[in-house]
Structures are given as structure tokens and as C-alpha cells.
Coordinates of C-alpha atoms (C1' of nucleotides) in Angstrom, one line a residue:
Chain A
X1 CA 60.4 121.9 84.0
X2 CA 58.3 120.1 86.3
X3 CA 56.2 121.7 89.3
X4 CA 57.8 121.8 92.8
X5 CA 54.0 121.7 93.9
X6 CA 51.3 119.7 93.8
X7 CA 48.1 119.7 95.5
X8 CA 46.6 118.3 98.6
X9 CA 46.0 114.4 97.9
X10 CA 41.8 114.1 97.4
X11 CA 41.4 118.1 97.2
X12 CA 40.9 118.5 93.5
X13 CA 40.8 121.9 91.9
X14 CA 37.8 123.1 90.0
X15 CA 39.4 123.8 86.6
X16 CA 38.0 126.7 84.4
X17 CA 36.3 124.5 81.8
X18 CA 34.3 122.3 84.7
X19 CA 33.4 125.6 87.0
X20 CA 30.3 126.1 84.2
X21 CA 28.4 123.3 85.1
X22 CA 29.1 123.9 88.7
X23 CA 27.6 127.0 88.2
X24 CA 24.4 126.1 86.5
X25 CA 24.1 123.5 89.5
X26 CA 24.3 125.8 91.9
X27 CA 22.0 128.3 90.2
X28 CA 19.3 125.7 89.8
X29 CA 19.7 124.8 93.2
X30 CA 19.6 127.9 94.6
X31 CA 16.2 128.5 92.6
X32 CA 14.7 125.4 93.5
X33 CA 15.6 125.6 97.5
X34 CA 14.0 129.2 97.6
X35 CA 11.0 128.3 95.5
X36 CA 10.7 125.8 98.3
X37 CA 10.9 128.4 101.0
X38 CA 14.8 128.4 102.0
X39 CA 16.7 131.3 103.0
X40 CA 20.6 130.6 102.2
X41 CA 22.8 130.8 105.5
X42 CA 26.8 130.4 105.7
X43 CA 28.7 129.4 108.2
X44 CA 32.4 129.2 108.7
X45 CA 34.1 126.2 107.4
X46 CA 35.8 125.1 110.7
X47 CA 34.2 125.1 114.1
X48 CA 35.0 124.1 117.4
X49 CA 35.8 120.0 117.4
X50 CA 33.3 119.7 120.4
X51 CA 30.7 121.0 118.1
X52 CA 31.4 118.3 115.7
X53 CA 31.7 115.3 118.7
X54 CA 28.7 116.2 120.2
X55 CA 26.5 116.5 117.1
X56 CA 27.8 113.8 115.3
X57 CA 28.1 111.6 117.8
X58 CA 31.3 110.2 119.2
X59 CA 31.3 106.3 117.8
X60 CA 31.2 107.6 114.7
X61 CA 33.5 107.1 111.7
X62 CA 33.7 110.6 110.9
X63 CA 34.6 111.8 114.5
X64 CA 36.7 108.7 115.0
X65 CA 39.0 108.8 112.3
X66 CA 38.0 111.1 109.4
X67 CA 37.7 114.6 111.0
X68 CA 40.7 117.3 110.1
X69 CA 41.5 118.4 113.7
X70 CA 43.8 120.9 114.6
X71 CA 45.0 123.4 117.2
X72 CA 45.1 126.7 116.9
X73 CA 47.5 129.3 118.3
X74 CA 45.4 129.8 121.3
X75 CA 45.5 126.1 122.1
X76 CA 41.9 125.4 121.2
X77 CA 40.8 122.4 119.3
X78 CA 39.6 123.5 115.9
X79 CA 37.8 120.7 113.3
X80 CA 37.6 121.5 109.8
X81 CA 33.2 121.1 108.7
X82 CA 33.0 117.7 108.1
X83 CA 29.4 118.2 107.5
X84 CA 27.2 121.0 107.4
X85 CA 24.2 120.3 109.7
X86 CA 25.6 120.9 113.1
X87 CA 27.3 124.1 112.0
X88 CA 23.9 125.6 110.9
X89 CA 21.8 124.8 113.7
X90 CA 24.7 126.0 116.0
X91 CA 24.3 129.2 114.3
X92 CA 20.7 129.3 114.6
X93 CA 20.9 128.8 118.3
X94 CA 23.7 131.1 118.5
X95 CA 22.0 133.9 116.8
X96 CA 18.2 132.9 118.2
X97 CA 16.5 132.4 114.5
X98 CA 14.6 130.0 115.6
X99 CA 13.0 131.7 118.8
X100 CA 9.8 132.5 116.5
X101 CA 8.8 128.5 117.1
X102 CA 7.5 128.0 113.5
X103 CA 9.2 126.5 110.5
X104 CA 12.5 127.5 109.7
X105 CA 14.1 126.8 106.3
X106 CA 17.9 127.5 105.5
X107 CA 20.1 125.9 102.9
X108 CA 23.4 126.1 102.7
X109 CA 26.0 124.7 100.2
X110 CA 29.9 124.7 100.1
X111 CA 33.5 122.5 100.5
X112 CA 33.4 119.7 103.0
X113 CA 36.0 117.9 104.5
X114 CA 36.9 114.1 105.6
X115 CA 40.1 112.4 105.9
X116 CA 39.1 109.5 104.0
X117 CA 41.2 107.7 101.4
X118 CA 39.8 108.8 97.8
X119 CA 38.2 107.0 95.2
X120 CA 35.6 107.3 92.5
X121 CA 32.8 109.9 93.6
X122 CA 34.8 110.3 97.5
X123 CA 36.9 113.0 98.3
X124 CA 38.6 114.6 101.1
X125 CA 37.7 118.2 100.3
X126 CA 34.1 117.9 98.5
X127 CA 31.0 120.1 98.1
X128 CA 27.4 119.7 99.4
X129 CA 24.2 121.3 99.4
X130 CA 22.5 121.1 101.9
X131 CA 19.0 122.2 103.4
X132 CA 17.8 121.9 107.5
X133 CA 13.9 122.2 107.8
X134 CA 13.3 123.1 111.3
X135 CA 10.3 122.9 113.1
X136 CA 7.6 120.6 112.4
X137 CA 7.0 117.3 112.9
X138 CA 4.8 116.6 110.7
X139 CA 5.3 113.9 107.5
X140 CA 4.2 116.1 105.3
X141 CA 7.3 118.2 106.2
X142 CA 9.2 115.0 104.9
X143 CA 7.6 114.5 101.9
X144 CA 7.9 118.1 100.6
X145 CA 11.9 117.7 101.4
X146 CA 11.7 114.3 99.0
X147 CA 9.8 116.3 96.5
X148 CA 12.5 119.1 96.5
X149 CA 14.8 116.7 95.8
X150 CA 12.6 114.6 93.6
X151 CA 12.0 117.9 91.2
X152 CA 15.6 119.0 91.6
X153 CA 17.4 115.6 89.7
X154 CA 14.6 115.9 87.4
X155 CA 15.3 119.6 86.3
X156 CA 18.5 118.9 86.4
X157 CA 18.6 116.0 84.0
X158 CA 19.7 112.9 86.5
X159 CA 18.5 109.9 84.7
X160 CA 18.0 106.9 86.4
X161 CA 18.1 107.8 90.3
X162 CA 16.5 105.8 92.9
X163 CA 15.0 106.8 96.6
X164 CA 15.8 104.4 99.3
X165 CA 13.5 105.3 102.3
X166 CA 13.7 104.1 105.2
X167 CA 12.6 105.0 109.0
X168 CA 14.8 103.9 112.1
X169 CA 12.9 104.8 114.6
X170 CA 13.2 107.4 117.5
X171 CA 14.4 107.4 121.2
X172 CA 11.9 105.3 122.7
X173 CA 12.1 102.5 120.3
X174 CA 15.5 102.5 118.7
X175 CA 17.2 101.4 121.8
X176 CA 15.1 98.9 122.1
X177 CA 15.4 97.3 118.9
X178 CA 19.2 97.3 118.8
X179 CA 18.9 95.6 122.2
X180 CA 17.3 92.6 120.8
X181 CA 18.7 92.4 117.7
X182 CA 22.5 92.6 119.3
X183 CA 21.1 89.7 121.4
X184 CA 19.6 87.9 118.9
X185 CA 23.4 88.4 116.6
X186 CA 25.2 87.6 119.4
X187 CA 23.9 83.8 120.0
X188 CA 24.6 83.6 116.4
X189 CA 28.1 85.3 116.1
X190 CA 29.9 82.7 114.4
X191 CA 28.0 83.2 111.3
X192 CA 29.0 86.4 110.9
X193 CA 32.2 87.9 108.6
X194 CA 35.2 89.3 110.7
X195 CA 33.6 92.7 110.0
X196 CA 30.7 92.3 111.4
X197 CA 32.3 90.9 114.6
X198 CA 34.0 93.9 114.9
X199 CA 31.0 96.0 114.1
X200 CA 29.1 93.7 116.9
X201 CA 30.8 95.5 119.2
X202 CA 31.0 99.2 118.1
X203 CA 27.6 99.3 115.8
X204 CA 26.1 96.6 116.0
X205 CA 23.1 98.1 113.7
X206 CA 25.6 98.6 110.8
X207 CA 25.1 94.7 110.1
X208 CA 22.0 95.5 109.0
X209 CA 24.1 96.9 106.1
X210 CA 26.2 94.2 104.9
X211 CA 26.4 92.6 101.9
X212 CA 28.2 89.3 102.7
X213 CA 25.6 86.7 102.5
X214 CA 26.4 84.7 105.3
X215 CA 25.2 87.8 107.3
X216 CA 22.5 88.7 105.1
X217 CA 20.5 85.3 105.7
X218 CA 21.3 85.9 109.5
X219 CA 19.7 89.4 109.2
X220 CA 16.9 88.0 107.2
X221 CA 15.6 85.9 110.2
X222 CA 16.5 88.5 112.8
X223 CA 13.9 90.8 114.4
X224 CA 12.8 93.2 111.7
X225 CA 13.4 97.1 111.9
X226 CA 10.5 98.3 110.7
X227 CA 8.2 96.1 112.3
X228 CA 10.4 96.7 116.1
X229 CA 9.5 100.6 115.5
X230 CA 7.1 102.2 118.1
X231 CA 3.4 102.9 117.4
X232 CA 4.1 106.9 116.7
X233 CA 7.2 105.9 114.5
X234 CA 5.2 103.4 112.1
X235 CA 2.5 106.2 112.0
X236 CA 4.6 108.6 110.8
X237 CA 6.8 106.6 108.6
X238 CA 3.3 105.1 107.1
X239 CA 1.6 108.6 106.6
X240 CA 4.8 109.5 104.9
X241 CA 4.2 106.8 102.8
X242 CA 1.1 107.9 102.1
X243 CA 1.8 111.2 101.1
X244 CA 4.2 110.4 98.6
X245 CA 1.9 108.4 96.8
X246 CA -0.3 111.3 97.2
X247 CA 3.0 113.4 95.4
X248 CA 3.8 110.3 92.8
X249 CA 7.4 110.0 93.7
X250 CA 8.9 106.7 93.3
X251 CA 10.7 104.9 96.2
X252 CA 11.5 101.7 97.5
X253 CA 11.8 101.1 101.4
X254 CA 14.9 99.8 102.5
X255 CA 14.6 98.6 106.1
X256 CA 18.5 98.1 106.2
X257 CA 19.4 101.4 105.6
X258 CA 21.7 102.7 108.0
X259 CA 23.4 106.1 108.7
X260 CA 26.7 107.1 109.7
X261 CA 25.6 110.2 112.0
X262 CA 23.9 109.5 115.2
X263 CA 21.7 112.3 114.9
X264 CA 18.8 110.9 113.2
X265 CA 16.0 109.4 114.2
X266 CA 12.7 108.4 112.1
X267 CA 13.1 109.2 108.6
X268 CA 16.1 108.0 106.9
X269 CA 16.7 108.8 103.1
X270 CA 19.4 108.2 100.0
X271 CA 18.9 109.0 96.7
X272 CA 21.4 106.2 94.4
X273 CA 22.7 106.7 91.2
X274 CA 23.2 103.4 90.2
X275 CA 25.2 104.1 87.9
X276 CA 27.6 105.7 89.7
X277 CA 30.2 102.7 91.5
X278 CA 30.7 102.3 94.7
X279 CA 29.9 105.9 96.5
X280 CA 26.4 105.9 94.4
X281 CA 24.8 108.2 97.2
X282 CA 24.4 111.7 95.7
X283 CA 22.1 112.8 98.4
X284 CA 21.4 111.5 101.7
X285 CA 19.3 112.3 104.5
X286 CA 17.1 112.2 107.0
X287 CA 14.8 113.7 110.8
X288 CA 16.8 114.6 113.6
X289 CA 13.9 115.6 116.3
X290 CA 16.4 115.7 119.3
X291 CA 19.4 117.1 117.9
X292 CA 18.5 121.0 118.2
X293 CA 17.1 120.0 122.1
X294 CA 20.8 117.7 122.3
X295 CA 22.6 121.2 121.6
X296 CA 21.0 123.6 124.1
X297 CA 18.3 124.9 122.6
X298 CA 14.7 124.0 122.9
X299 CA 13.1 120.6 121.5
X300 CA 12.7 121.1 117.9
X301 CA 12.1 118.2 115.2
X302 CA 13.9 118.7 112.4
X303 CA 14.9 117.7 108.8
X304 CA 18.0 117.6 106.1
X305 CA 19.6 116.8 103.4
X306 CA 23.1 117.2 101.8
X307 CA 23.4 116.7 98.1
X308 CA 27.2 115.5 97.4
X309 CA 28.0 117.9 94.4
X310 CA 30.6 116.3 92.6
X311 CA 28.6 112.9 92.6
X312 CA 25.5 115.0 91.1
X313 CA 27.6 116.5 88.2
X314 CA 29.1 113.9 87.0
X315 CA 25.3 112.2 87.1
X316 CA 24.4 114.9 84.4
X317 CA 23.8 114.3 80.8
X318 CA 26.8 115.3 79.1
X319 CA 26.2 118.9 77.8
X320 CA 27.6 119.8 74.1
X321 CA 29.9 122.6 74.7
X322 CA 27.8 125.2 72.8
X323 CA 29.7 127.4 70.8
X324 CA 29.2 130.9 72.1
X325 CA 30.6 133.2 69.0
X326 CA 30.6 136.2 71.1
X327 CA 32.0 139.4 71.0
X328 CA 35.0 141.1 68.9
X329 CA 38.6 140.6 68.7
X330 CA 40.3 143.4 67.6
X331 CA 43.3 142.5 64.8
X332 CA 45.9 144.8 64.4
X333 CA 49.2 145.6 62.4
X334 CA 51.7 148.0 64.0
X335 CA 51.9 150.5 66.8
X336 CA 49.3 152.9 66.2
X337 CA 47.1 150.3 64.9
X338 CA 47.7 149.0 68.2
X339 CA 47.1 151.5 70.8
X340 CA 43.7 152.6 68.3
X341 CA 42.7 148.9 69.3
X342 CA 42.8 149.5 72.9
X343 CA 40.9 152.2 73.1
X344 CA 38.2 150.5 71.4
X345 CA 38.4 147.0 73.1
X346 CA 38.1 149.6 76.5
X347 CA 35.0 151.2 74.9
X348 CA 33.1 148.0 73.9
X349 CA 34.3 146.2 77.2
X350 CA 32.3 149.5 79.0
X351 CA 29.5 149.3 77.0
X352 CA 29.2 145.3 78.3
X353 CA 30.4 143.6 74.9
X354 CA 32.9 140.8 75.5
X355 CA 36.5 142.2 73.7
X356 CA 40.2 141.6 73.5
X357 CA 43.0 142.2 71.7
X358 CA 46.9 140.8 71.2
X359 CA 49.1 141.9 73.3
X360 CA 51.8 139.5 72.5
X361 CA 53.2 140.3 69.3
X362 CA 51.4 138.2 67.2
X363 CA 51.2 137.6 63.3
X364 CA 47.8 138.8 61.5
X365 CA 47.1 135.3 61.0
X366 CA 47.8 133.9 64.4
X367 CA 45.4 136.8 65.5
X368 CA 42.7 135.1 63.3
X369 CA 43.8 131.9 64.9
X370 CA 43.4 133.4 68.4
X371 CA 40.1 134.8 67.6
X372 CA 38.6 131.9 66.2
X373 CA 39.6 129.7 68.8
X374 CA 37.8 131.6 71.6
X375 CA 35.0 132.0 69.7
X376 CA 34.3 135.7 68.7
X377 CA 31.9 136.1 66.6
X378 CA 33.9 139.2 65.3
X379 CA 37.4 140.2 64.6
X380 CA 38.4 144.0 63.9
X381 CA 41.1 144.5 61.1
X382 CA 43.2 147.6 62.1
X383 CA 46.1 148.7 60.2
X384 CA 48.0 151.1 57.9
X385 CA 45.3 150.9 55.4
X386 CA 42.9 151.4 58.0
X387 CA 44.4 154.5 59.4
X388 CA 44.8 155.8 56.1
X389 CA 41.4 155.6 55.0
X390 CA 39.4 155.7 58.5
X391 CA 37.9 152.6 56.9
X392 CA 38.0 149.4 59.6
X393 CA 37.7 145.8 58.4
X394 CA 34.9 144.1 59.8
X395 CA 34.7 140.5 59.4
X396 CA 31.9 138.1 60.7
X397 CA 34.2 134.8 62.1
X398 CA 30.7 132.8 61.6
X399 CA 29.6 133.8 58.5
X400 CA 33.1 134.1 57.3
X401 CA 31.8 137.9 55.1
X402 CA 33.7 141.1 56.0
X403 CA 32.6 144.6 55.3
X404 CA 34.4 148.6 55.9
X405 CA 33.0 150.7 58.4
X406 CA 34.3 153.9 59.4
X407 CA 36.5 154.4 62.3
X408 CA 34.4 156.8 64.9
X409 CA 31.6 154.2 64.4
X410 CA 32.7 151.4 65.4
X411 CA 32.1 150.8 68.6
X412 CA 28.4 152.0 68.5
X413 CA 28.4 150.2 65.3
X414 CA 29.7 146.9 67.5
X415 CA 28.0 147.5 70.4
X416 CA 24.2 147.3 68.3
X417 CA 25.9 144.5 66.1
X418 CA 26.6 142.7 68.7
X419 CA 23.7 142.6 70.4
X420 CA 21.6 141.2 67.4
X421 CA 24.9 138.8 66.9
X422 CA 23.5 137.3 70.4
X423 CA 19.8 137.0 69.3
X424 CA 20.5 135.3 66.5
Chain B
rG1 C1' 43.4 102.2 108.0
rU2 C1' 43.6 97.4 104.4
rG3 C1' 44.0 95.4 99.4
rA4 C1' 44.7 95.4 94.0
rG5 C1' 46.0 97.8 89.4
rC6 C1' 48.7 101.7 86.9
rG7 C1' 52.8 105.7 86.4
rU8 C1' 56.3 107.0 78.9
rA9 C1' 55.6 114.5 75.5
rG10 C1' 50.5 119.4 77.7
rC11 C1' 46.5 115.2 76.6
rU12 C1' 45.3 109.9 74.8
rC13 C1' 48.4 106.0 74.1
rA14 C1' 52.6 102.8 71.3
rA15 C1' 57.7 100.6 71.7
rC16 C1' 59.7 90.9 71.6
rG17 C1' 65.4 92.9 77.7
rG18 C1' 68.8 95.2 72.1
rU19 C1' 70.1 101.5 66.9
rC20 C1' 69.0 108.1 68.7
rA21 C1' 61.9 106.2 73.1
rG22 C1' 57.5 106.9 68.7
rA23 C1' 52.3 108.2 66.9
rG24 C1' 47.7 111.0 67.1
rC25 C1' 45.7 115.3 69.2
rA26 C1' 47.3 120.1 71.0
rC27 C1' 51.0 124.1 70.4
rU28 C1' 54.4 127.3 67.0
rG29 C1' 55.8 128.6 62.1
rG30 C1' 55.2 128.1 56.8
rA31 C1' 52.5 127.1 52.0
rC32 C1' 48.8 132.2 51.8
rU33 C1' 54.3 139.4 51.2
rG34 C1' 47.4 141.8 55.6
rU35 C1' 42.7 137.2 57.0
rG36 C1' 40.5 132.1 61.2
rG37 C1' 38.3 127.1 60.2
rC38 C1' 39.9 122.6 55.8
rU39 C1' 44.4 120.5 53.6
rC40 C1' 49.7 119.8 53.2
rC41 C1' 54.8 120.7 55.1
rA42 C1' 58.1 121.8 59.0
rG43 C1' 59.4 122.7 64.1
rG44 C1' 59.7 122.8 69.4
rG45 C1' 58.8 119.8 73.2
rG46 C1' 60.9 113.5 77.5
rU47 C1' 65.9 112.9 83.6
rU48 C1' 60.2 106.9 80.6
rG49 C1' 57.4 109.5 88.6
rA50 C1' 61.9 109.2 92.0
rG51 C1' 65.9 106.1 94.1
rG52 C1' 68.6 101.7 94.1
rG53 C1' 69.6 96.7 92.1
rU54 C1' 70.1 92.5 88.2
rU55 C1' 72.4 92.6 83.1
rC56 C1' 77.3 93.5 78.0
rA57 C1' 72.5 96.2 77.5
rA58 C1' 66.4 98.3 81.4
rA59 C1' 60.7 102.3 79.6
rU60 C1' 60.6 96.8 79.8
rC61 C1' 62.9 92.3 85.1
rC62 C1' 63.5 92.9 90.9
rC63 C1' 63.3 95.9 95.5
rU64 C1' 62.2 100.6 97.9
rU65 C1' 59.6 105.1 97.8
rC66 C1' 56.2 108.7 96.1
rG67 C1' 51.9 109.6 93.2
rC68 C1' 47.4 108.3 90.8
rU69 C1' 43.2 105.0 90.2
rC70 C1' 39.7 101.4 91.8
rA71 C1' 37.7 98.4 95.7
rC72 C1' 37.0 97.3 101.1
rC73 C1' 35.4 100.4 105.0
rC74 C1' 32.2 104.5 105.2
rC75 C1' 29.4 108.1 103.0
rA76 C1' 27.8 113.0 99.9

RNA sequence: GUGAGCGUAGCUCAACGGUCAGAGCACUGGACUGUGGCUCCAGGGGUUGAGGGUUCAAAUCCCUUCGCUCACCCCA
């Protein structure tokens, strides 16, 4: 027998024993980002492919050649998310949330999807969380952003992650940095790998980002990033600087960090597992003050991360599988025995107690098996000696003791026996 | 898109080109006529990813293809 089917290359399923932790993410999450002021939003997972080219920006990788495109039946260009930022200040424009003026927190969280080849921690479908701050300028609206993060990988038990911080400047001074540092590359092109010839052309700044060392020392003695930024750029980037001092969280300033989505502008973030192989980012980040202005509505500064979920969970301390030894299995020999069962399992199972019962057939013993290997803490025993003496077995699967109770008790008796079973 | 490595039972892995492709775990049953875990015994499970080739003989060597994995690229 072998399945006729197999699943989309890079779009793993979730499987029933992993969707636990991917819960108690979420949940955390979900606790920290409201704690933090957030209201969750959710948009639709494909949008108009404009939406995507213009927010993105059109050079990119991900509009150039990872985005899942398609038509629908009315002819119109449809692009799977690829991110989650554009979507959700599309819909806040769309839907006038932010026509108050004032800060506006939403987070959002959910599958993603890039036509990339897979490897270790990259996927084609995958799952972010992410949060857009809209609204203020100020650095301090950075640093609390850092801090969410910051306290989030700490609840959550990430050992050993890292803040790269970086700020790459805004529309006044970006342009002209990359103007004189594509000049100053270009005398020098022949140093550079084949890459970065190529990249010369389309993004040039993406040398920054290169780890061949022929291009590194050439990078070394171009002009400097931070230092090409424009007075209001280094004051903000430097009173961020500040503040997270103020906040103790650790970071190191990487002038060479680039990002892939034109968007940004000033603060630029990643939080590394280095751990983790290649794709070590499991969040990323950063300001984009002219994106919400770019997409029709009014100049806004604004700020956001996306956490990549799958690179966060597998981040986590490993977690013993606690044994749960919950709830009663109800045992039974014959038909009657049987049907008595069901009615009980339906009683507990409405009074919130976790039941079940064989309905295969088995052997008494194989029902033990069953029980014990899904953990309940009791089993039932219901047969002809049962019936006959309105006596039910009772035995405790963790204490391994059994006891007789009468038949019209037992779910009352279950139901309060349970609950202690659970405090313990 | 480019490169490399790997595809053997549900899982983890064995098998110098040479008997009928094995083991552990898992599963089912028994020892225990109505009692889980521990132990012992037995059993079911495979087109060796697929297709072609070399050979007296292929899981093993060669080619093609598909899949997986890792890396480049890029990013979460």
C-alpha cells in the first residue's frame, strides 16, 4: 500500500503531537503582544499581486521570483501573502483605523508563503507573527518593540539569541549613501566575487552583506553606513541606543545589515539564533515611516516585526512530554456491558471529564493496553459480574489499586474523583 | 534558480556484487480462562523511491527520473 498523495514540496503539515507547542507559542504570544497594547487583526491570505509589488518593492527577491501568483477566474492577478505587513496596513487604510492619528497597535500571526527552495528553518508555506506599530516616530516606540521581543524569547525559554541592530537611514540620506558607495565599488569592481557583480547592478547595497572576504576588506574601506546617515537618522538611531541601555537589552550594531523589503527605512532589526544553521533569523524587523504615505493614506511612521514560527520552536528547550494521567477508560466484556459503558463515557464527557471507551472489539487486556497507553488515570471494569452485582471495578492506572463502587454512582463518583486526580 | 549528499519495514538503521534482504523500537496475539506497565515467546508487515542498463547474479555498479536533506542565494 503506498499513498497516491503526497504533499506540497516545502508545505509541511503540523502533526498532532507538534500542534502542542505551537499552541503554547501562540498563547504566550498572544499574551505578551496584548500586554503590550496589540489588538489582533486577520487578513486574508492572498491579496491582489499589486498590493504585494508596490509594498514590497519591485527589485525584490520576493516579488521577483518567490511570490505564488496566480489568476483567478475573473482574470485578476491574485498573490498568495508573502508577508504580512502590507496586507495589514492595506486593511487599515481600507477600513480607516487609523484616521484617529495616534498609535495604532495590531498583531497578527498565520501561514506565509514563498517559492523558495527548502532547507533547514526555510519553507515555502511557513508561519509568522507579526506586530505593525503605527504612528509615532519616536525611538522609544522602537525600543518598546525590542523589548517585546526581548521579554517574549525569554518567557519563552530561547537560550542564546542575539539582536543585531542596525539603522539604514531614511529617504534623504539613503540615496545618497548608496550613490557613493556604488561609486566607490564600482572603481573597484574587479575585486569583487561574481555575486556581487551581479548584485552591483541590481542591489548594490546587498554587498554590504557578503561574506567572501575579498569583498569584505573592500567594504571595510568603503564609505561607512552609519556614519553616511543624515543628522535626524544618527539622532534617532543614537537615542535608540540610548534607551535600550536605559531597558538593559543586549545588542550589537551591525552596520552591514541589510533587508530584503524596500520598505524600511531607519531602524533595522534581527534577532539570531546562532545555533540555528543557515536561516538563524527567527525574527526580523524594522521602521517603515513612508510606507503607509507610499500606499495612499496619510504620512504615518511606522514599525514591525515578524517572528518566523517554526525557527522559534524548534529554538525551545526541549519539553518532557508530561504524562497527563487523565480521565477514565471505560473496560468492558460483552454487549450490555457495552452499551452500560456508553452511557457513562456520554455522562462524564458532559460533565467535562475526558472518557472513552472500545469500540473495536477488543480483548480485556488489550483494553488495559489501550488505556494505559493514552494515559488515563482510570479505567472502568464493566462486565457480567458487574451487572450482576451493580458493583463496577475501579482501578487507579497510576497507583495500580482498584476498588467496587456501585453502578448509579459512578459518574458522580468519577466526575469528583477526577477532579482531585487532576490536583494531585 | 545553482551545487552537494542521501533514498532498504510505520520509525531508527544493518546487509564484502553471491542462499529466502535482517535487527531494535512500534504494532498484534500468547504466557496470565476478566486486569495496563516489567519480562519471555510468537506473529503480521518490504515491488530495497521509480524506470532503464551492466552482469551468470544488483539493495549494492552505471544512467535517467522523482523525492528528501543540507548549502549557495535570500530571509522568518
Amino acid at each position: 500500500m503506498k499513498p497516491i498523495f503526497k504533499g506540497v514540496r516545502g508545505a509541511p503539515d503540523i502533526l498532532p503531537g507538534e500542534v502542542g507547542r505551537w499552541q503554547r507559542v501562540e498563547a504566550e504570544a498572544r499574551r505578551i503582544l496584548q500586554d503590550y497594547g496589540y489588538q489582533e487583526i486577520r487578513t486574508p491570505i492572498f491579496e491582489r499581486t499589486e498590493l504585494f509589488v508596490r509594498g514590497i518593492g519591485e527589485g525584490t527577491d520576493i516579488v521577483e521570483k518567490q511570490m505564488y501568483t496566480f489568476e483567478d477566474r475573473g482574470k485578476e492577478s491574485l498573490t498568495l501573502r508573502p508577508e504580512g505587513t502590507a496586507p495589514v496596513i492595506r486593511a487599515c487604510l481600507e477600513h480607516h483605523l487609523l484616521t484617529r492619528g495616534g498609535l495604532y497597535k495590531v498583531y497578527y500571526t498565520g501561514p506565509m508563503f514563498r517559492h523558495e527552495r527548502p532547507q533547514a528553518g526555510r519553507f515555502r508555506q511557513f508561519h509568522q507573527i507579526g506586530a505593525e506599530a503605527i504612528g509615532v516616530e519616536d525611538p522609544a516606540l522602537d525600543a518598546e518593540v525590542l523589548d517585546l521581543l526581548c521579554h517574549l524569547f525569554d518567557t519563552l525559554g530561547v537560550s542564546g539569541w542575539k539582536l543585531h541592530l542596525n539603522s539604514i537611514g531614511d529617504e534623504a540620506c539613503r540615496p545618497v549613501f548608496r550613490e557613493q558607495f556604488t561609486r566607490y565599488v564600482q572603481a573597484k569592481k574587479e575585486k569583487l566575487c561574481p555575486d556581487c557583480r551581479v548584485r552591483l547592478e541590481r542591489n548594490p547595497l546587498r554587498i554590504l552583506d557578503c561574506k567572501e572576504e575579498g569583498c569584505r576588506s573592500l567594504v571595510a574601506q568603503a564609505p561607512s553606513p552609519l556614519e553616511s546617515l543624515c543628522k535626524d537618522c544618527k539622532t534617532h538611531f543614537h537615542r535608540l541606543q540610548e534607551l535600550l541601555g536605559l531597558l538593559k537589552i543586549d545588542y550589537s550594531v551591525n552596520e552591514h545589515l541589510v533587508r530584503g523589503l524596500d520598505y524600511y527605512t531607519r531602524t533595522a532589526f534581527e534577532f539570531v539564533n546562532p545555533a540555528l544553521g543557515a536561516q538563524n533569523a527567527i525574527a526580523g524587523g524594522g521602521r517603515y515611516d513612508r510606507l503607509v504615505d507610499e500606499m495612499g493614506g496619510p504620512p504615518m511612521p511606522g514599525i514591525g516585526f515578524a517572528i518566523g514560527m517554526e525557527r522559534l520552536l524548534i529554538s525551545l528547550p526541549q519539553e518532557e512530554q508530561g504524562e497527563m494521567w487523565i480521565g477514565v477508560f471505560a473496560a468492558t466484556l460483552g454487549k450490555e456491558a457495552s452499551q452500560l459503558a456508553l452511557q457513562i463515557v456520554q455522562g462524564l464527557r458532559r460533565q467535562g471529564v475526558r472518557a472513552s471507551l472500545d469500540l473495536e472489539g477488543r480483548s480485556l487486556k488489550s483494553q488495559m493496553r489501550l488505556a494505559h497507553k493514552e494515559r488515563y488515570r482510570y479505567t472502568l471494569i464493566l462486565g457480567d459480574e458487574e451487572l450482576k452485582t451493580g458493583l463496577a471495578t475501579l482501578k487507579d492506572m497510576a497507583k495500580g489499586d482498584q476498588e467496587q463502587i456501585p453502578l448509579r454512582e459512578v459518574v458522580n463518583r468519577l466526575v469528583s474523583q477526577e477532579s482531585r486526580g487532576r490536583a494531585e
